[in-house]
Amino acid sequence: MRDLNACPELNDAEIRRFGRHLIMPEFGIEGQRRLKAGSVLLIGAGGLGCPAALYLAAAGVGRIGLVDPDKVEETNLQRQVAHGYSTIGVSKTESAARRMLDLNPDLVIEHHNVFLSVENALELISRYDVVIDGTDNFPTRYLVNDACTKLGKPNVFGGVLRFDGQLSVFDARFGPCYRCLFPEPPPVELAPNCAEAGVLGVLPGTIGALQATEAVKLLSGIGRPMIGRMLVYDGLDMSFDTISIAKNPACPCCSKPASEIVLKTEQMVCSAPQVGNSVTAEALQARLDAGEDLVVIDVRNPAEWAGGVIPGARLLSKPDIEAALREVTHGSAPPEGSPLAVIPRAEEVVIYCQGGVRSAAVIRALAAAGYPARNLTDLTGGFAVWRGPVASPSVLAEVPG
Ligand SMILES: [Zn+2]
């Protein structure tokens, strides 16, 4: 939190405008001065960025950077409420800035009409206290994560799709980063964005306003930030669940020293040709419900297990499987005490991860080590599409191999 001595005083107009902040003792004039001294970089002035930008401007954040290369289009207006018919064809940063300055004329707005890239990410992000990730694509999301982790900046993450939303604060100094949960992007066919799958227009309003809330808390030093927790919002059910998320000690990003984190552009690729069989989440649930004694292996990492697993699943992470496979002679049984004992060779095994990328890789590795491909079945879409019952992993820790 910023030293109050380094924060500017409020002018008379600010004291009038922010009166409803100032009368709250938890926030007060100190919180307001910290906001005025603070800065936020908004990546994306779209569905999430619009509400976040308006509320951060209104709340009295002193300096806001807007990163967006696009111009306003009519199809944006279903959810991007900082823009309007009067600014169609205008850059989104300019369109949003007009509304923001109307709310707070003292605000300093910096326009970055560019794509965030490997070349500019560190320079841009280093100049702000807090980053709000309002992107709608995986390569940028990973880039924001890696750059924030390298620079030690808090990354207020929001995601929306169809009727669902997610929110967290990734700050690798104090908790997990995005790659702790999702080490690698899903293949293209499993990564629909809002343009393909749709989004209820008000959904990003909800999540973007929550992102602004977290940014205000971080800058003013009030409350408990969403570090180590993920909010999962189901708009159809109108339910908000919070799950704990843990740092992955083997995270490909935040387990490294900052100097060794190298920014890269994640390529969205189609998954490799399928080896073995596949089963849908519905079909798997039906087979388990019918009492079939099926071996199910969860190859995600412990941080993901903590959020729940398919009941009865045996837990063996992809890195552990890969390490154990190195001890196996092709086609022969694993050595005594190998963790691979939980994966029988002569019966069907269903393998899943979060989105289907790692499970497919595990199946390829097992087949390459001589496990019959006909016995290896991939859960299509992974745990992300599982709608059946979920068990706590602690209950399953003693499941015998
Ligand atoms: Zn991490």
Coordinates of C-alpha atoms and ligand atoms in Angstrom, one line a residue:
M1 CA 0.0 0.0 0.0
R2 CA 1.2 3.5 -0.9
D3 CA 2.7 5.7 1.8
L4 CA 0.2 8.4 2.5
N5 CA 2.9 11.1 2.5
A6 CA 3.4 10.3 -1.2
C7 CA -0.3 10.8 -2.0
P8 CA -1.6 14.1 -3.2
E9 CA -4.2 16.2 -1.3
L10 CA -7.8 16.3 -2.5
N11 CA -9.1 19.5 -4.1
D12 CA -12.4 21.1 -3.1
A13 CA -14.3 19.5 -6.0
E14 CA -12.9 16.1 -5.1
I15 CA -13.9 16.5 -1.5
R16 CA -17.5 17.3 -2.6
R17 CA -17.6 14.5 -5.3
F18 CA -16.2 11.7 -3.1
G19 CA -18.2 12.6 0.0
R20 CA -19.8 9.2 0.2
H21 CA -16.3 7.6 0.3
L22 CA -15.0 10.0 2.8
I23 CA -17.7 9.4 5.4
M24 CA -16.8 5.7 5.6
P25 CA -14.1 5.4 8.3
E26 CA -12.6 2.3 6.7
F27 CA -12.0 4.2 3.5
G28 CA -11.9 7.9 4.4
I29 CA -9.7 10.6 3.1
E30 CA -6.7 8.3 3.3
G31 CA -8.3 5.8 0.9
Q32 CA -9.3 8.5 -1.4
R33 CA -5.8 10.0 -1.5
R34 CA -4.3 6.6 -2.2
L35 CA -6.7 6.1 -5.1
K36 CA -5.8 9.5 -6.5
A37 CA -2.1 8.6 -6.3
G38 CA -2.8 5.2 -7.9
S39 CA -2.8 3.9 -11.4
V40 CA -4.5 1.1 -13.3
L41 CA -3.8 -0.4 -16.7
L42 CA -7.0 -1.7 -18.3
I43 CA -6.2 -4.3 -21.0
G44 CA -9.2 -4.2 -23.3
A45 CA -11.8 -1.5 -23.4
G46 CA -14.6 -4.0 -24.3
G47 CA -17.2 -5.9 -22.3
L48 CA -15.2 -6.1 -19.1
G49 CA -13.1 -3.0 -19.6
C50 CA -16.0 -0.6 -20.1
P51 CA -17.7 -1.0 -16.7
A52 CA -14.3 -1.3 -15.0
A53 CA -13.2 1.9 -16.7
L54 CA -16.3 3.9 -15.8
Y55 CA -16.3 2.8 -12.1
L56 CA -12.6 3.4 -11.7
A57 CA -12.9 6.8 -13.2
A58 CA -15.9 7.6 -11.0
A59 CA -14.2 6.3 -7.9
G60 CA -11.3 8.7 -8.2
V61 CA -8.3 6.6 -9.5
G62 CA -5.7 9.2 -10.5
R63 CA -4.3 7.6 -13.7
I64 CA -5.8 5.0 -16.0
G65 CA -4.2 3.5 -19.1
L66 CA -6.4 1.9 -21.8
V67 CA -5.0 -0.7 -24.1
D68 CA -7.2 -1.5 -27.1
P69 CA -6.4 -1.3 -30.8
D70 CA -10.1 -1.5 -32.0
K71 CA -12.7 0.9 -33.1
V72 CA -16.3 0.9 -31.7
E73 CA -18.7 -1.2 -33.8
E74 CA -22.4 -1.5 -33.5
T75 CA -22.2 -5.1 -32.3
N76 CA -20.2 -3.9 -29.3
L77 CA -23.1 -1.9 -27.9
Q78 CA -24.9 -5.0 -26.6
R79 CA -22.5 -5.0 -23.6
Q80 CA -19.8 -2.3 -24.0
V81 CA -21.6 0.4 -22.2
A82 CA -18.9 3.1 -22.2
H83 CA -19.4 3.4 -26.0
G84 CA -22.5 4.4 -27.9
Y85 CA -23.9 5.1 -31.4
S86 CA -22.3 8.5 -31.2
T87 CA -18.8 6.9 -31.1
I88 CA -19.1 4.2 -33.7
G89 CA -16.0 4.2 -35.8
V90 CA -14.0 6.1 -33.0
S91 CA -11.2 4.2 -31.2
K92 CA -12.4 2.4 -28.1
T93 CA -9.8 4.2 -26.0
E94 CA -11.0 7.6 -27.1
S95 CA -14.7 6.6 -26.8
A96 CA -14.2 5.3 -23.3
A97 CA -12.1 8.3 -22.3
R98 CA -14.8 10.8 -23.2
R99 CA -17.2 9.2 -20.7
M100 CA -14.6 8.7 -18.1
L101 CA -13.5 12.3 -18.2
D102 CA -17.1 13.4 -18.0
L103 CA -17.3 11.5 -14.7
N104 CA -13.9 12.7 -13.4
P105 CA -12.3 15.7 -15.1
D106 CA -9.2 15.3 -12.8
L107 CA -8.4 11.9 -14.2
V108 CA -5.3 11.3 -16.3
I109 CA -6.0 8.9 -19.2
E110 CA -3.3 7.3 -21.3
H111 CA -4.3 5.9 -24.6
H112 CA -2.5 2.8 -25.9
N113 CA -4.2 1.9 -29.2
V114 CA -2.2 -1.2 -29.7
F115 CA -2.4 -5.0 -29.2
L116 CA -0.6 -6.0 -26.0
S117 CA 2.5 -7.9 -27.3
V118 CA 5.7 -9.6 -26.2
E119 CA 7.4 -6.4 -27.4
N120 CA 5.4 -3.9 -25.4
A121 CA 3.9 -5.7 -22.4
L122 CA 6.7 -5.2 -19.9
E123 CA 7.1 -1.5 -20.7
L124 CA 3.4 -0.8 -20.5
I125 CA 2.6 -2.8 -17.4
S126 CA 5.6 -1.6 -15.5
R127 CA 4.2 1.9 -15.4
Y128 CA 1.0 1.0 -13.5
D129 CA 0.2 -0.2 -10.0
V130 CA -2.6 -2.6 -10.9
V131 CA -3.5 -4.4 -14.1
I132 CA -7.1 -5.4 -15.0
D133 CA -7.2 -8.2 -17.6
G134 CA -10.3 -7.7 -19.7
T135 CA -9.2 -9.7 -22.7
D136 CA -11.2 -12.3 -24.6
N137 CA -8.4 -14.5 -25.9
F138 CA -5.9 -16.9 -24.4
P139 CA -2.7 -15.7 -25.9
T140 CA -3.2 -12.2 -24.4
R141 CA -4.4 -13.7 -21.1
Y142 CA -1.2 -15.7 -20.7
L143 CA 1.0 -12.8 -21.8
V144 CA -0.7 -10.5 -19.1
N145 CA -0.1 -13.2 -16.5
D146 CA 3.5 -13.8 -17.4
A147 CA 4.3 -10.1 -17.6
C148 CA 2.6 -9.3 -14.3
T149 CA 4.3 -12.2 -12.6
K150 CA 7.7 -11.1 -13.9
L151 CA 7.1 -7.5 -12.8
G152 CA 5.5 -8.4 -9.4
K153 CA 2.2 -6.6 -10.3
P154 CA -1.3 -7.7 -9.2
N155 CA -3.5 -8.9 -12.1
V156 CA -7.2 -8.6 -11.6
F157 CA -8.5 -11.4 -13.8
G158 CA -12.0 -11.6 -15.2
G159 CA -13.5 -14.0 -17.6
V160 CA -17.0 -14.3 -19.1
L161 CA -18.6 -16.8 -21.5
R162 CA -22.3 -17.3 -22.3
F163 CA -24.0 -17.1 -18.8
D164 CA -20.9 -17.7 -16.6
G165 CA -18.2 -15.5 -15.2
Q166 CA -15.0 -15.9 -13.2
L167 CA -13.0 -13.4 -11.1
S168 CA -9.7 -13.7 -9.2
V169 CA -6.6 -11.6 -8.3
F170 CA -3.4 -13.2 -9.5
D171 CA -0.4 -11.9 -7.6
A172 CA 2.4 -14.4 -7.6
R173 CA 4.1 -12.7 -4.7
F174 CA 1.3 -13.7 -2.4
G175 CA -0.6 -16.5 -4.2
P176 CA -1.1 -18.4 -7.4
C177 CA -0.8 -17.1 -11.0
Y178 CA -3.1 -18.0 -13.9
R179 CA -0.6 -20.7 -15.1
C180 CA -0.7 -22.3 -11.7
L181 CA -4.3 -23.3 -12.6
F182 CA -3.9 -23.6 -16.4
P183 CA -0.3 -24.2 -17.3
E184 CA -1.0 -24.2 -21.0
P185 CA -3.7 -22.9 -23.3
P186 CA -6.4 -25.3 -24.4
P187 CA -6.5 -26.4 -28.1
V188 CA -8.5 -24.1 -30.4
E189 CA -11.5 -26.4 -30.6
L190 CA -11.9 -26.3 -26.8
A191 CA -11.4 -22.6 -26.4
P192 CA -14.6 -20.9 -27.6
N193 CA -14.6 -17.1 -27.2
C194 CA -17.6 -14.8 -26.8
A195 CA -17.7 -14.1 -30.5
E196 CA -18.2 -17.8 -31.2
A197 CA -20.2 -19.0 -28.1
G198 CA -22.0 -15.8 -27.2
V199 CA -22.3 -13.9 -23.9
L200 CA -25.3 -12.4 -22.1
G201 CA -24.7 -8.7 -22.4
V202 CA -25.0 -7.9 -18.7
L203 CA -22.5 -10.6 -17.7
P204 CA -19.4 -8.6 -18.4
G205 CA -21.0 -5.7 -16.5
T206 CA -21.2 -7.8 -13.4
I207 CA -17.7 -9.2 -13.6
G208 CA -16.1 -5.9 -14.8
A209 CA -17.6 -4.1 -11.9
L210 CA -16.2 -6.7 -9.6
Q211 CA -12.8 -6.3 -11.2
A212 CA -13.1 -2.6 -10.5
T213 CA -14.0 -3.4 -6.8
E214 CA -10.8 -5.4 -6.5
A215 CA -8.7 -2.7 -8.1
V216 CA -10.1 -0.1 -5.7
K217 CA -9.4 -2.4 -2.7
L218 CA -5.8 -3.0 -3.9
L219 CA -5.1 0.7 -4.4
S220 CA -6.7 2.0 -1.2
G221 CA -5.6 -0.9 1.0
I222 CA -9.0 -1.9 2.3
G223 CA -10.5 -5.4 2.6
R224 CA -9.2 -8.8 1.6
P225 CA -8.2 -9.1 -2.1
M226 CA -9.3 -12.2 -4.1
I227 CA -5.7 -13.6 -4.0
G228 CA -5.8 -17.4 -3.8
R229 CA -9.5 -17.5 -4.4
M230 CA -11.6 -17.7 -7.6
L231 CA -15.2 -16.5 -7.8
V232 CA -17.3 -18.5 -10.1
Y233 CA -20.6 -16.8 -11.1
D234 CA -23.4 -18.7 -12.7
G235 CA -25.8 -16.2 -14.1
L236 CA -28.6 -18.7 -15.0
D237 CA -28.6 -20.1 -11.4
M238 CA -27.7 -16.7 -9.9
S239 CA -25.1 -18.3 -7.7
F240 CA -21.7 -17.1 -6.6
D241 CA -19.2 -19.7 -5.4
T242 CA -15.7 -19.1 -4.2
I243 CA -13.1 -21.8 -4.5
S244 CA -9.7 -21.8 -3.0
I245 CA -6.8 -21.9 -5.5
A246 CA -3.3 -22.8 -4.5
K247 CA 0.1 -22.0 -5.9
N248 CA 1.5 -24.7 -8.0
P249 CA 5.1 -25.4 -6.9
A250 CA 5.8 -26.6 -10.4
C251 CA 4.1 -23.7 -12.1
P252 CA 5.9 -23.1 -15.5
C253 CA 5.8 -19.3 -14.7
C254 CA 5.7 -18.2 -11.1
S255 CA 7.9 -21.0 -9.8
K256 CA 10.8 -19.4 -11.6
P257 CA 12.8 -16.3 -10.5
A258 CA 11.6 -13.2 -12.3
S259 CA 14.7 -13.0 -14.4
E260 CA 14.0 -16.4 -15.9
I261 CA 10.4 -15.7 -17.0
V262 CA 10.5 -15.2 -20.7
L263 CA 7.5 -13.7 -22.4
K264 CA 6.1 -15.6 -25.4
T265 CA 3.1 -15.6 -27.7
E266 CA 1.1 -18.7 -27.0
Q267 CA 0.1 -20.4 -30.2
M268 CA -3.5 -21.7 -30.3
V269 CA -3.2 -25.0 -32.1
C270 CA -5.5 -27.9 -32.8
S271 CA -4.7 -30.9 -30.7
A272 CA -2.6 -33.7 -32.1
P273 CA -4.4 -36.7 -33.8
Q274 CA -6.3 -38.6 -31.2
V275 CA -4.9 -41.8 -29.7
G276 CA -7.2 -44.2 -27.9
N277 CA -10.9 -43.6 -27.3
S278 CA -13.0 -40.7 -26.1
V279 CA -16.0 -40.3 -23.9
T280 CA -18.3 -37.3 -23.3
A281 CA -18.9 -36.0 -19.8
E282 CA -22.6 -37.1 -20.1
A283 CA -21.7 -40.6 -21.2
L284 CA -19.1 -41.0 -18.5
Q285 CA -21.5 -39.8 -15.9
A286 CA -24.1 -42.3 -17.1
R287 CA -21.7 -45.2 -16.9
L288 CA -20.6 -44.2 -13.4
D289 CA -24.2 -43.7 -12.3
A290 CA -25.0 -47.2 -13.6
G291 CA -22.4 -48.5 -11.2
E292 CA -19.8 -49.5 -13.7
D293 CA -16.5 -50.1 -11.9
L294 CA -14.4 -47.8 -14.1
V295 CA -10.9 -46.6 -13.4
V296 CA -10.8 -42.8 -13.7
I297 CA -7.5 -40.9 -13.5
D298 CA -7.3 -37.1 -12.8
V299 CA -4.0 -35.9 -14.3
R300 CA -4.4 -32.3 -13.3
N301 CA -2.2 -30.7 -10.6
P302 CA -2.9 -30.5 -6.8
A303 CA -4.1 -26.9 -7.1
E304 CA -6.8 -28.0 -9.5
W305 CA -7.7 -31.1 -7.4
A306 CA -8.3 -28.8 -4.5
G307 CA -11.3 -27.3 -6.4
G308 CA -12.9 -30.8 -6.6
V309 CA -12.5 -34.0 -8.6
I310 CA -14.8 -36.6 -10.2
P311 CA -15.9 -39.0 -7.4
G312 CA -13.7 -42.1 -7.3
A313 CA -11.0 -40.6 -9.4
R314 CA -7.4 -41.5 -8.7
L315 CA -5.1 -38.5 -8.6
L316 CA -1.8 -38.7 -10.5
S317 CA -0.6 -35.5 -12.2
K318 CA 0.7 -35.4 -15.7
P319 CA 4.3 -34.5 -14.6
D320 CA 4.3 -37.4 -12.1
I321 CA 3.1 -39.8 -14.8
E322 CA 5.7 -38.6 -17.2
A323 CA 8.4 -39.0 -14.6
A324 CA 7.2 -42.5 -13.7
L325 CA 7.1 -43.5 -17.4
R326 CA 10.8 -42.7 -17.7
E327 CA 11.3 -45.7 -15.3
V328 CA 9.3 -48.1 -17.4
T329 CA 10.8 -50.3 -20.1
H330 CA 8.6 -50.3 -23.1
G331 CA 5.7 -52.8 -22.8
S332 CA 6.7 -54.1 -19.4
A333 CA 5.1 -53.6 -16.0
P334 CA 6.2 -50.5 -14.0
P335 CA 8.7 -51.2 -11.3
E336 CA 7.7 -52.0 -7.7
G337 CA 6.3 -48.9 -5.9
S338 CA 5.7 -46.9 -9.1
P339 CA 2.8 -44.5 -9.0
L340 CA 1.8 -46.0 -12.3
A341 CA 0.3 -48.9 -10.3
V342 CA -3.0 -46.9 -10.2
I343 CA -3.2 -47.2 -14.0
P344 CA -4.1 -50.8 -14.9
R345 CA -2.8 -52.0 -18.2
A346 CA -5.4 -54.6 -19.0
E347 CA -8.7 -52.7 -18.4
E348 CA -10.3 -49.5 -19.6
V349 CA -9.0 -46.3 -18.0
V350 CA -10.7 -42.9 -18.4
I351 CA -8.2 -40.1 -18.1
Y352 CA -9.1 -36.4 -17.7
C353 CA -7.5 -33.0 -17.1
Q354 CA -9.1 -29.6 -17.0
G355 CA -9.7 -29.0 -20.7
G356 CA -8.5 -32.1 -22.5
V357 CA -5.0 -31.0 -23.5
R358 CA -3.0 -32.7 -20.8
S359 CA -5.1 -35.9 -20.8
A360 CA -4.6 -36.3 -24.5
A361 CA -0.8 -35.9 -24.0
V362 CA -0.9 -38.5 -21.2
I363 CA -2.7 -41.0 -23.3
R364 CA -0.2 -40.5 -26.1
A365 CA 2.6 -41.0 -23.6
L366 CA 1.0 -44.1 -22.1
A367 CA 0.4 -45.6 -25.6
A368 CA 4.0 -44.8 -26.6
A369 CA 5.1 -46.7 -23.4
G370 CA 3.2 -49.8 -24.5
Y371 CA -0.2 -49.4 -22.8
P372 CA -2.8 -50.7 -25.2
A373 CA -4.5 -47.6 -26.8
R374 CA -7.8 -49.5 -26.9
N375 CA -7.9 -49.3 -23.1
L376 CA -7.2 -45.6 -22.9
T377 CA -10.2 -43.3 -23.0
D378 CA -10.1 -39.5 -22.9
L379 CA -12.8 -37.4 -21.3
T380 CA -13.7 -34.9 -24.0
G381 CA -13.5 -31.4 -22.8
G382 CA -12.1 -32.4 -19.4
F383 CA -13.3 -31.5 -16.0
A384 CA -14.4 -28.1 -17.4
V385 CA -17.4 -29.7 -18.9
W386 CA -18.1 -32.2 -16.1
R387 CA -21.6 -31.4 -14.7
G388 CA -21.9 -34.5 -12.4
P389 CA -21.1 -34.8 -8.7
V390 CA -17.8 -33.4 -7.5
A391 CA -15.8 -34.9 -4.6
S392 CA -13.2 -33.3 -2.3
P393 CA -9.7 -34.7 -3.1
S394 CA -8.9 -35.2 0.6
V395 CA -11.5 -38.0 0.8
L396 CA -9.8 -39.7 -2.1
A397 CA -6.2 -39.5 -0.9
E398 CA -6.3 -43.0 0.5
V399 CA -7.8 -44.7 -2.5
P400 CA -5.6 -47.8 -3.0
G401 CA -4.0 -48.4 -6.3
Ligands
ZN1 ZN 2.0 -19.8 -11.2

